[in-house]
């Protein structure tokens, strides 16, 4: 159990989490490592394969349904004469609508499985403390309103540009994406929201104000680096929203396990920066 949940307030320039590799490894590597980690463990890849197949089938059905029912009406609405450019715009709209509809349904269907994979991975790593940690609640699992939600909605269409658009979207939302995935760990150790912000941003900033601080987008921020790769994988066409949200939950567990091995989140430092150890 964690002793006093108080951040170190003695140093205004404490690097804590924004020092690259602060927990032993570069956080950008965890989503990549999770791929081989899952493949090497049948108990994990069977879950990923089953849920990914269901998600892939669902995504294809939505895409076909929207092209069959919404493409022509939208093209006619854009231009009654059905000019070629109207068809092009209609196709882009259908793709965007399909991505949004599929994304919402997959979030609901995958969230509980993500928590299951997260806990299972931490147990395999020997870092899940059964009597002290708690799995994220079902209500939290199905929460669709993510951190910096408005920014994500506004920047979402950028992903229509293959690969490059996904990279830009991931860079803009990196820190908040990383925080969302690590939220399962913070909930497990019952880390208060205020200390979560200290851990992620290096200071107690509100989500809104953090959007306008350069430190939020610092390339050395562990959570930004982790979140960028997580977001980039999930922006890839077809497999992005079907497979990677599941392997990224494993990646978050590997990241959390390294944090545990390091003695816990850096925001729990006190007395000049010494990390409070769990008892």
CSV table of C-alpha atoms in Angstrom, one decimal:
chain,number,residue,atom,x,y,z
A,1,UNK,CA,0.0,0.0,0.0
A,2,UNK,CA,1.3,3.5,-0.8
A,3,UNK,CA,2.2,5.6,2.2
A,4,UNK,CA,1.5,9.4,2.1
A,5,UNK,CA,0.1,10.4,-1.3
A,6,UNK,CA,1.9,13.8,-1.5
A,7,UNK,CA,3.9,15.1,-4.4
A,8,UNK,CA,7.4,16.6,-3.9
A,9,UNK,CA,6.8,20.4,-3.7
A,10,UNK,CA,10.4,21.3,-2.8
A,11,UNK,CA,11.6,21.6,-6.4
A,12,UNK,CA,9.6,23.5,-9.0
A,13,UNK,CA,11.8,22.1,-11.7
A,14,UNK,CA,11.6,18.5,-10.7
A,15,UNK,CA,11.9,16.4,-13.9
A,16,UNK,CA,10.1,13.4,-12.5
A,17,UNK,CA,8.1,11.9,-15.4
A,18,UNK,CA,9.3,14.2,-18.1
A,19,UNK,CA,12.8,12.6,-18.1
A,20,UNK,CA,13.0,10.2,-20.9
A,21,UNK,CA,13.4,6.6,-19.6
A,22,UNK,CA,12.6,7.7,-16.1
A,23,UNK,CA,11.3,4.2,-15.3
A,24,UNK,CA,14.1,2.3,-16.9
A,25,UNK,CA,13.0,2.1,-20.5
A,26,UNK,CA,11.9,4.6,-23.2
A,27,UNK,CA,8.1,4.6,-23.0
A,28,UNK,CA,7.7,4.7,-26.8
A,29,UNK,CA,8.8,1.1,-26.9
A,30,UNK,CA,6.0,-0.5,-24.9
A,31,UNK,CA,3.4,-0.6,-27.7
A,32,UNK,CA,5.9,-2.3,-29.9
A,33,UNK,CA,7.0,-4.7,-27.2
A,34,UNK,CA,3.4,-5.6,-26.4
A,35,UNK,CA,3.0,-7.1,-29.9
A,36,UNK,CA,5.7,-9.8,-29.3
A,37,UNK,CA,4.6,-10.2,-25.7
A,38,UNK,CA,1.1,-11.1,-26.8
A,39,UNK,CA,2.2,-13.4,-29.5
A,40,UNK,CA,4.4,-15.3,-27.1
A,41,UNK,CA,1.5,-15.9,-24.6
A,42,UNK,CA,-1.5,-18.0,-25.9
A,43,UNK,CA,-3.7,-16.9,-23.0
A,44,UNK,CA,-3.4,-13.3,-24.3
A,45,UNK,CA,-3.4,-13.7,-28.0
A,46,UNK,CA,-6.5,-15.9,-27.9
A,47,UNK,CA,-8.4,-13.1,-26.3
A,48,UNK,CA,-7.0,-10.5,-28.7
A,49,UNK,CA,-7.7,-12.7,-31.7
A,50,UNK,CA,-11.3,-13.4,-30.7
A,51,UNK,CA,-12.2,-9.8,-29.9
A,52,UNK,CA,-10.3,-8.5,-33.0
A,53,UNK,CA,-12.3,-10.9,-35.3
A,54,UNK,CA,-15.5,-9.7,-33.8
A,55,UNK,CA,-14.4,-6.1,-34.1
A,56,UNK,CA,-13.2,-6.5,-37.7
A,57,UNK,CA,-16.5,-8.1,-38.7
A,58,UNK,CA,-18.4,-5.3,-37.1
A,59,UNK,CA,-16.3,-2.6,-38.8
A,60,UNK,CA,-16.8,-4.2,-42.2
A,61,UNK,CA,-20.6,-4.5,-41.7
A,62,UNK,CA,-20.9,-0.8,-40.8
A,63,UNK,CA,-18.7,0.2,-43.8
A,64,UNK,CA,-20.7,-1.8,-46.3
A,65,UNK,CA,-24.0,-0.7,-44.8
A,66,UNK,CA,-23.1,3.0,-44.9
A,67,UNK,CA,-21.8,2.8,-48.5
A,68,UNK,CA,-25.0,1.0,-49.5
A,69,UNK,CA,-27.4,3.4,-47.8
A,70,UNK,CA,-25.7,6.7,-47.3
A,71,UNK,CA,-23.3,7.3,-50.2
A,72,UNK,CA,-25.8,8.3,-53.0
A,73,UNK,CA,-28.1,10.3,-50.8
A,74,UNK,CA,-25.2,12.4,-49.5
A,75,UNK,CA,-23.8,12.9,-53.0
A,76,UNK,CA,-27.2,14.1,-54.2
A,77,UNK,CA,-27.4,16.4,-51.2
A,78,UNK,CA,-24.0,17.9,-52.0
A,79,UNK,CA,-24.8,18.3,-55.8
A,80,UNK,CA,-28.2,17.3,-57.3
A,81,UNK,CA,-26.4,16.8,-60.6
A,82,UNK,CA,-24.1,14.2,-59.0
A,83,UNK,CA,-20.9,15.9,-60.2
A,84,UNK,CA,-17.7,13.7,-59.8
A,85,UNK,CA,-16.5,15.9,-56.9
A,86,UNK,CA,-19.8,15.3,-55.1
A,87,UNK,CA,-19.1,11.6,-55.2
A,88,UNK,CA,-15.6,12.1,-53.9
A,89,UNK,CA,-16.8,14.3,-51.0
A,90,UNK,CA,-19.6,11.7,-50.2
A,91,UNK,CA,-17.0,8.9,-50.1
A,92,UNK,CA,-14.9,10.9,-47.6
A,93,UNK,CA,-18.0,11.6,-45.5
A,94,UNK,CA,-19.0,7.9,-45.5
A,95,UNK,CA,-15.5,6.9,-44.5
A,96,UNK,CA,-15.5,9.5,-41.6
A,97,UNK,CA,-19.0,8.4,-40.5
A,98,UNK,CA,-18.0,4.7,-40.6
A,99,UNK,CA,-14.8,5.5,-38.6
A,100,UNK,CA,-16.8,7.3,-35.9
A,101,UNK,CA,-19.6,4.7,-35.7
A,102,UNK,CA,-17.1,1.8,-35.6
A,103,UNK,CA,-14.9,3.6,-33.1
A,104,UNK,CA,-17.8,4.2,-30.7
A,105,UNK,CA,-19.0,0.6,-30.9
A,106,UNK,CA,-15.5,-0.8,-30.5
A,107,UNK,CA,-14.8,1.4,-27.4
A,108,UNK,CA,-17.8,-0.1,-25.7
A,109,UNK,CA,-17.1,-3.7,-26.8
A,110,UNK,CA,-13.3,-3.6,-26.1
A,111,UNK,CA,-13.1,-1.6,-22.8
A,112,UNK,CA,-13.9,-4.5,-20.5
A,113,UNK,CA,-11.5,-6.8,-22.4
A,114,UNK,CA,-8.7,-4.1,-22.2
A,115,UNK,CA,-9.0,-4.1,-18.4
A,116,UNK,CA,-8.9,-7.9,-18.4
A,117,UNK,CA,-5.7,-7.9,-20.5
A,118,UNK,CA,-4.2,-5.1,-18.4
A,119,UNK,CA,-4.7,-7.0,-15.1
A,120,UNK,CA,-3.6,-10.4,-16.6
A,121,UNK,CA,-0.3,-8.9,-18.0
A,122,UNK,CA,0.5,-7.2,-14.6
A,123,UNK,CA,0.0,-10.6,-12.9
A,124,UNK,CA,2.3,-12.3,-15.4
A,125,UNK,CA,4.9,-9.6,-14.7
A,126,UNK,CA,4.4,-10.3,-10.9
A,127,UNK,CA,3.5,-6.7,-10.3
A,128,UNK,CA,-0.2,-7.0,-9.5
A,129,UNK,CA,-0.7,-6.7,-5.7
A,130,UNK,CA,-3.9,-8.7,-5.2
A,131,UNK,CA,-4.7,-7.3,-1.7
A,132,UNK,CA,-4.0,-3.7,-2.6
A,133,UNK,CA,-4.8,-3.0,-6.3
A,134,UNK,CA,-8.2,-2.9,-7.8
A,135,UNK,CA,-9.3,-3.4,-11.4
A,136,UNK,CA,-10.9,-0.4,-13.1
A,137,UNK,CA,-14.7,-0.3,-12.5
A,138,UNK,CA,-17.2,-1.3,-15.2
A,139,UNK,CA,-18.6,2.2,-15.2
A,140,UNK,CA,-15.2,3.7,-15.9
A,141,UNK,CA,-14.6,1.0,-18.6
A,142,UNK,CA,-17.5,2.3,-20.6
A,143,UNK,CA,-16.7,6.0,-20.2
A,144,UNK,CA,-16.7,7.4,-23.8
A,145,UNK,CA,-15.6,10.9,-22.8
A,146,UNK,CA,-11.9,10.7,-22.8
A,147,UNK,CA,-9.4,13.4,-21.6
A,148,UNK,CA,-9.2,16.4,-23.9
A,149,UNK,CA,-12.3,15.0,-25.6
A,150,UNK,CA,-13.1,18.2,-27.6
A,151,UNK,CA,-9.6,18.4,-29.0
A,152,UNK,CA,-9.8,14.8,-30.1
A,153,UNK,CA,-13.1,15.4,-31.8
A,154,UNK,CA,-11.9,18.5,-33.6
A,155,UNK,CA,-8.6,16.8,-34.8
A,156,UNK,CA,-10.2,13.4,-35.6
A,157,UNK,CA,-10.8,14.1,-39.4
A,158,UNK,CA,-7.0,14.5,-39.8
A,159,UNK,CA,-6.8,10.8,-39.6
A,160,UNK,CA,-8.5,10.5,-43.0
A,161,UNK,CA,-5.0,11.3,-44.4
A,162,UNK,CA,-3.3,7.9,-44.4
A,163,UNK,CA,-0.3,7.4,-42.0
A,164,UNK,CA,0.7,11.1,-42.0
A,165,UNK,CA,-2.6,12.3,-40.7
A,166,UNK,CA,-2.5,9.6,-38.1
A,167,UNK,CA,0.9,10.7,-37.0
A,168,UNK,CA,-0.2,14.4,-36.7
A,169,UNK,CA,-3.3,13.4,-34.8
A,170,UNK,CA,-1.3,11.2,-32.5
A,171,UNK,CA,1.3,13.9,-31.8
A,172,UNK,CA,-1.4,16.5,-30.9
A,173,UNK,CA,-3.2,14.1,-28.5
A,174,UNK,CA,-0.2,12.1,-27.3
A,175,UNK,CA,0.0,13.1,-23.6
A,176,UNK,CA,-3.8,12.7,-23.1
A,177,UNK,CA,-3.9,9.4,-24.9
A,178,UNK,CA,-1.0,8.1,-22.8
A,179,UNK,CA,-2.8,9.3,-19.6
A,180,UNK,CA,-6.0,7.6,-20.7
A,181,UNK,CA,-4.3,4.2,-21.1
A,182,UNK,CA,-2.3,4.6,-17.9
A,183,UNK,CA,-5.5,5.5,-16.1
A,184,UNK,CA,-6.1,1.8,-15.4
A,185,UNK,CA,-2.9,1.8,-13.4
A,186,UNK,CA,-3.6,5.0,-11.6
A,187,UNK,CA,-7.1,3.6,-10.6
A,188,UNK,CA,-5.5,0.4,-9.5
A,189,UNK,CA,-3.2,2.2,-7.0
A,190,UNK,CA,-6.0,4.7,-6.1
A,191,UNK,CA,-3.9,7.7,-7.2
A,192,UNK,CA,-6.0,10.9,-6.8
A,193,UNK,CA,-6.7,13.0,-9.9
A,194,UNK,CA,-4.5,15.8,-8.6
A,195,UNK,CA,-1.5,13.6,-8.3
A,196,UNK,CA,-2.3,12.0,-11.7
A,197,UNK,CA,-1.9,15.5,-13.2
A,198,UNK,CA,1.4,16.0,-11.4
A,199,UNK,CA,2.6,12.7,-12.7
A,200,UNK,CA,1.5,13.3,-16.3
A,201,UNK,CA,2.2,17.0,-16.7
A,202,UNK,CA,4.9,17.5,-14.0
A,203,UNK,CA,2.6,20.0,-12.2
A,204,UNK,CA,-1.0,20.3,-11.0
A,205,UNK,CA,-2.6,21.7,-14.1
A,206,UNK,CA,-6.2,21.4,-15.2
A,207,UNK,CA,-6.8,19.4,-18.4
A,208,UNK,CA,-7.9,22.6,-20.1
A,209,UNK,CA,-4.9,24.7,-19.1
A,210,UNK,CA,-2.5,21.8,-19.8
A,211,UNK,CA,-3.5,22.1,-23.5
A,212,UNK,CA,-1.7,25.4,-23.7
A,213,UNK,CA,1.6,24.4,-22.0
A,214,UNK,CA,4.5,23.4,-24.1
A,215,UNK,CA,5.6,20.9,-21.5
A,216,UNK,CA,2.4,18.9,-22.3
A,217,UNK,CA,3.9,18.2,-25.8
A,218,UNK,CA,7.5,17.8,-24.6
A,219,UNK,CA,9.2,15.0,-26.6
A,220,UNK,CA,10.8,13.8,-23.4
A,221,UNK,CA,7.5,13.4,-21.5
A,222,UNK,CA,7.1,9.7,-20.8
A,223,UNK,CA,3.4,9.7,-21.2
A,224,UNK,CA,3.5,11.7,-24.4
A,225,UNK,CA,6.0,9.3,-25.9
A,226,UNK,CA,3.9,6.3,-24.9
A,227,UNK,CA,0.7,8.0,-26.0
A,228,UNK,CA,2.1,9.0,-29.4
A,229,UNK,CA,2.9,5.4,-30.3
A,230,UNK,CA,-0.3,4.1,-28.9
A,231,UNK,CA,-2.3,6.7,-30.9
A,232,UNK,CA,-0.3,6.1,-34.1
A,233,UNK,CA,-0.9,2.4,-34.0
A,234,UNK,CA,-4.6,2.9,-33.5
A,235,UNK,CA,-4.7,5.4,-36.4
A,236,UNK,CA,-3.5,2.8,-38.9
A,237,UNK,CA,-6.2,1.7,-41.5
A,238,UNK,CA,-8.3,-1.4,-40.8
A,239,UNK,CA,-6.2,-3.0,-38.0
A,240,UNK,CA,-5.7,0.2,-36.0
A,241,UNK,CA,-9.1,0.3,-34.2
A,242,UNK,CA,-9.6,-3.5,-34.2
A,243,UNK,CA,-6.3,-5.0,-32.9
A,244,UNK,CA,-4.1,-2.3,-31.4
A,245,UNK,CA,-6.5,-1.0,-28.6
A,246,UNK,CA,-6.1,-4.5,-27.2
A,247,UNK,CA,-2.3,-4.9,-27.5
A,248,UNK,CA,-2.0,-1.3,-26.2
A,249,UNK,CA,-3.7,-2.3,-23.0
A,250,UNK,CA,-0.9,-4.9,-22.6
A,251,UNK,CA,1.6,-2.1,-23.4
A,252,UNK,CA,0.1,0.0,-20.6
A,253,UNK,CA,0.5,-3.0,-18.2
A,254,UNK,CA,4.1,-3.4,-19.2
A,255,UNK,CA,4.7,0.3,-18.6
A,256,UNK,CA,2.9,0.1,-15.2
A,257,UNK,CA,5.0,-2.9,-14.3
A,258,UNK,CA,8.2,-1.0,-14.8
A,259,UNK,CA,6.8,1.9,-12.8
A,260,UNK,CA,6.1,-0.6,-10.0
A,261,UNK,CA,9.6,-2.0,-10.2
A,262,UNK,CA,11.0,1.6,-10.0
A,263,UNK,CA,9.1,2.0,-6.7
A,264,UNK,CA,5.9,3.7,-7.9
A,265,UNK,CA,5.0,6.9,-9.8
A,266,UNK,CA,7.5,9.8,-9.6
A,267,UNK,CA,4.8,12.1,-8.3
A,268,UNK,CA,4.9,10.3,-5.0
A,269,UNK,CA,8.5,11.5,-4.3
A,270,UNK,CA,9.2,13.5,-1.2
A,271,UNK,CA,12.1,14.5,1.0
A,272,UNK,CA,14.1,15.9,-1.9
A,273,UNK,CA,13.0,13.4,-4.4
A,274,UNK,CA,13.3,10.0,-2.8
A,275,UNK,CA,10.5,7.7,-4.0
A,276,UNK,CA,8.1,6.5,-1.4
A,277,UNK,CA,8.2,2.7,-1.5
A,278,UNK,CA,5.1,0.6,-1.1
A,279,UNK,CA,4.7,-1.4,2.1
